[in-house]
PDB file of C-alpha atoms in Angstrom:
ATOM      1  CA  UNK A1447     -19.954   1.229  18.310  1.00 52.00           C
ATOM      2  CA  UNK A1448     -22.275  -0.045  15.825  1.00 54.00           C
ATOM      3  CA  UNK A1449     -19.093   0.321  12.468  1.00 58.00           C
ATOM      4  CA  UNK A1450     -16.754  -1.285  15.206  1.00 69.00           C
ATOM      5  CA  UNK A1451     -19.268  -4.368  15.120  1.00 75.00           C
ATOM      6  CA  UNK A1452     -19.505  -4.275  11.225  1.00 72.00           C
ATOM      7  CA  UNK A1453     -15.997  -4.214  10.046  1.00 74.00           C
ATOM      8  CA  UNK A1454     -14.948  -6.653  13.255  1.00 78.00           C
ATOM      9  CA  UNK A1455     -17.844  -9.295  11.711  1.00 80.00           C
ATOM     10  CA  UNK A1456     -18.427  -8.802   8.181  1.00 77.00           C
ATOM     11  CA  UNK A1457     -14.885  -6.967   7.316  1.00 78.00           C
ATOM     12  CA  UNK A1458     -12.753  -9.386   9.081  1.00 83.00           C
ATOM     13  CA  UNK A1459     -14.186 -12.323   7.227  1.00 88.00           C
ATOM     14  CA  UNK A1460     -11.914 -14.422   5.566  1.00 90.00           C
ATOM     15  CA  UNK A1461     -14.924 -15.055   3.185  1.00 91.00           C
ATOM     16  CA  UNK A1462     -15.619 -11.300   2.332  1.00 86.00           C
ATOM     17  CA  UNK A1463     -11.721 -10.232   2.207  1.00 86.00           C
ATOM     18  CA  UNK A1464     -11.103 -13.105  -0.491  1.00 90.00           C
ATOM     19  CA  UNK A1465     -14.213 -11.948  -2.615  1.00 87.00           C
ATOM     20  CA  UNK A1466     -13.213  -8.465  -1.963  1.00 82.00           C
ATOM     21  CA  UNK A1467      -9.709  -8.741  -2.925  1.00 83.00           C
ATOM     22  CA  UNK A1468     -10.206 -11.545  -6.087  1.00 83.00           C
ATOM     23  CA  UNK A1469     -12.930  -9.396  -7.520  1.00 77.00           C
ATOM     24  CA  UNK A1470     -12.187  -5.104  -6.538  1.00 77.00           C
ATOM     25  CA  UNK A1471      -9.675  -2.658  -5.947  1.00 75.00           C
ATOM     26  CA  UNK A1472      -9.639  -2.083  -2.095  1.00 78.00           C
ATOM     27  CA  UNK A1473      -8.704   1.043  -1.094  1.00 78.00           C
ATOM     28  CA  UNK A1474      -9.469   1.614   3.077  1.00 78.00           C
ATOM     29  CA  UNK A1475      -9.911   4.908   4.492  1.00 78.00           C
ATOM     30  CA  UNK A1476      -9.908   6.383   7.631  1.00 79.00           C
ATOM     31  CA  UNK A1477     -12.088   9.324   7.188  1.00 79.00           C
ATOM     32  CA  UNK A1478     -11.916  10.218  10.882  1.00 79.00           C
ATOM     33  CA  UNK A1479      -9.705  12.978  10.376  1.00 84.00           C
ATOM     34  CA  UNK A1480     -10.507  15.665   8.343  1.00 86.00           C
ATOM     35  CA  UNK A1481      -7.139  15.516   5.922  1.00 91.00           C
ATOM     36  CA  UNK A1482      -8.096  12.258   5.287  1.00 85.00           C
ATOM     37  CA  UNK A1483     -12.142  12.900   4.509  1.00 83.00           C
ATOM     38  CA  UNK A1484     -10.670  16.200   2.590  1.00 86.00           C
ATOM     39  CA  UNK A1485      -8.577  14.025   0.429  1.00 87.00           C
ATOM     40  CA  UNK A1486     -11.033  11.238  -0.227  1.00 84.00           C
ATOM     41  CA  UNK A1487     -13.440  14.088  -1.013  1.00 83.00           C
ATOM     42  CA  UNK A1488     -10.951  15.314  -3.764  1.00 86.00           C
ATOM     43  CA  UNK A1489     -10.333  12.020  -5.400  1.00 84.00           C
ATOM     44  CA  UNK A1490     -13.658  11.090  -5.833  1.00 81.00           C
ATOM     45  CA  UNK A1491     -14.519  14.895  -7.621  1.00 82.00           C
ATOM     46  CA  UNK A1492     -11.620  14.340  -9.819  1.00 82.00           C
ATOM     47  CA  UNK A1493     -12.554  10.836 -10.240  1.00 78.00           C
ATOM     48  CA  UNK A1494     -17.135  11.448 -10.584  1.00 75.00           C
ATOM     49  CA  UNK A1495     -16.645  15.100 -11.376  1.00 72.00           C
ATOM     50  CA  UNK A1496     -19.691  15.395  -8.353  1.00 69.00           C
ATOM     51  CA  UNK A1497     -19.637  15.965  -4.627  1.00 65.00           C
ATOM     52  CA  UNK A1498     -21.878  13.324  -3.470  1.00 66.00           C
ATOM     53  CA  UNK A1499     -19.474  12.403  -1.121  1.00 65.00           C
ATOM     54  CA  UNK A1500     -19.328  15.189   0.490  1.00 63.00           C
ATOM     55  CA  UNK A1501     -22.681  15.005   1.486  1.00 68.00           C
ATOM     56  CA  UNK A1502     -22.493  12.026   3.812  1.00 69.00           C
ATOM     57  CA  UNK A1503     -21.802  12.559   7.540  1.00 71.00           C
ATOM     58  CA  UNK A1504     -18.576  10.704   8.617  1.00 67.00           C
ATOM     59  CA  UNK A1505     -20.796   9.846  12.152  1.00 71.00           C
ATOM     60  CA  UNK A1506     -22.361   7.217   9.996  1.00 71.00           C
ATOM     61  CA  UNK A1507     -19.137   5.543   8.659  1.00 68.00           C
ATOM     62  CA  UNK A1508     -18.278   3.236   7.900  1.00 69.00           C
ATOM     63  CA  UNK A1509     -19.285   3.579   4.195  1.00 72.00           C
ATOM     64  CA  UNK A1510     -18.521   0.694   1.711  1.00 74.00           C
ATOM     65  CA  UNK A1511     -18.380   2.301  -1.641  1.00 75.00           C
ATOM     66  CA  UNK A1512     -18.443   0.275  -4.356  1.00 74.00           C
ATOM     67  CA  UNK A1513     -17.487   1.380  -8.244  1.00 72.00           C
ATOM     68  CA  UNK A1514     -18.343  -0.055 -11.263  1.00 68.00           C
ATOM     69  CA  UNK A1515     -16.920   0.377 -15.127  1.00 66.00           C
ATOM     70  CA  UNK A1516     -19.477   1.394 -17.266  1.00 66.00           C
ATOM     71  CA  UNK A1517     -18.974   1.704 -21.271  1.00 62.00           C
ATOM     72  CA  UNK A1518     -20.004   4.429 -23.357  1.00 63.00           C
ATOM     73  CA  UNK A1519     -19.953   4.657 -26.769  1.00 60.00           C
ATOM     74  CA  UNK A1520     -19.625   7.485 -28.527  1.00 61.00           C
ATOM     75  CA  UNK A1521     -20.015   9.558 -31.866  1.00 61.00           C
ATOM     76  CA  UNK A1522     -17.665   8.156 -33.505  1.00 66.00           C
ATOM     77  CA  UNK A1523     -18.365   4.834 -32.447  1.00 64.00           C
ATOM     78  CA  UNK A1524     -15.605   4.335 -30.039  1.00 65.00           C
ATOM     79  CA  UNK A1525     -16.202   3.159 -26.671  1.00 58.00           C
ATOM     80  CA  UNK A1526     -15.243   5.182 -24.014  1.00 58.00           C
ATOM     81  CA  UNK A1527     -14.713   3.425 -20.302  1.00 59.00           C
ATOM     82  CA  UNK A1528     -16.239   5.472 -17.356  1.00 62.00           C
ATOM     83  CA  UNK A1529     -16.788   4.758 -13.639  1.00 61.00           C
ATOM     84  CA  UNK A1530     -20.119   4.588 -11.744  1.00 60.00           C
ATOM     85  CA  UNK A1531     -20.067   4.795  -8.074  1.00 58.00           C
ATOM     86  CA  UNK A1532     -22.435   2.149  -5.958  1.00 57.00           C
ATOM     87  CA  UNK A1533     -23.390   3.314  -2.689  1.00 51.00           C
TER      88      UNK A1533
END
């Protein structure tokens, strides 16, 4: 009940779906069936290379999951992009 309150409020402001839109990637998911929560849980291994995700419990969805680019550099002095998820 409570999730159906949050993304009908905050969600479904015009506000907070132009910042969302102008300044990240957004990518919903319905992780109320297991192919989906099994598919989200892949991406974000092959994406993190952890299962963090998989340690939430989908009764206390909705999650907003933000991810940040982080810069590394390395030996050689290259930089190499990498992500950092924000939960």
């Amino acid at each position: 009940m409570f999730s159906n309150i949050f993304c009908h409020r905050i969600l479904c402001s015009p506000t907070i779906i132009d910042y969302l839109l102008e300044n990240y990637i957004v990518w919903p998911c319905d992780v109320t069936l297991e192919v989906n929560r099994n598919m989200l849980a892949n991406i974000w291994q092959e994406v993190f290379h952890d299962q963090l995700l998989n340690e939430f419990d989908e009764k206390k969805y909705p999650k907003l999951i933000g991810i940040k680019r982080i810069v590394q550099e390395q030996q050689n002095g290259s930089l190499a992009p990498d992500y950092q998820p924000v939960l």
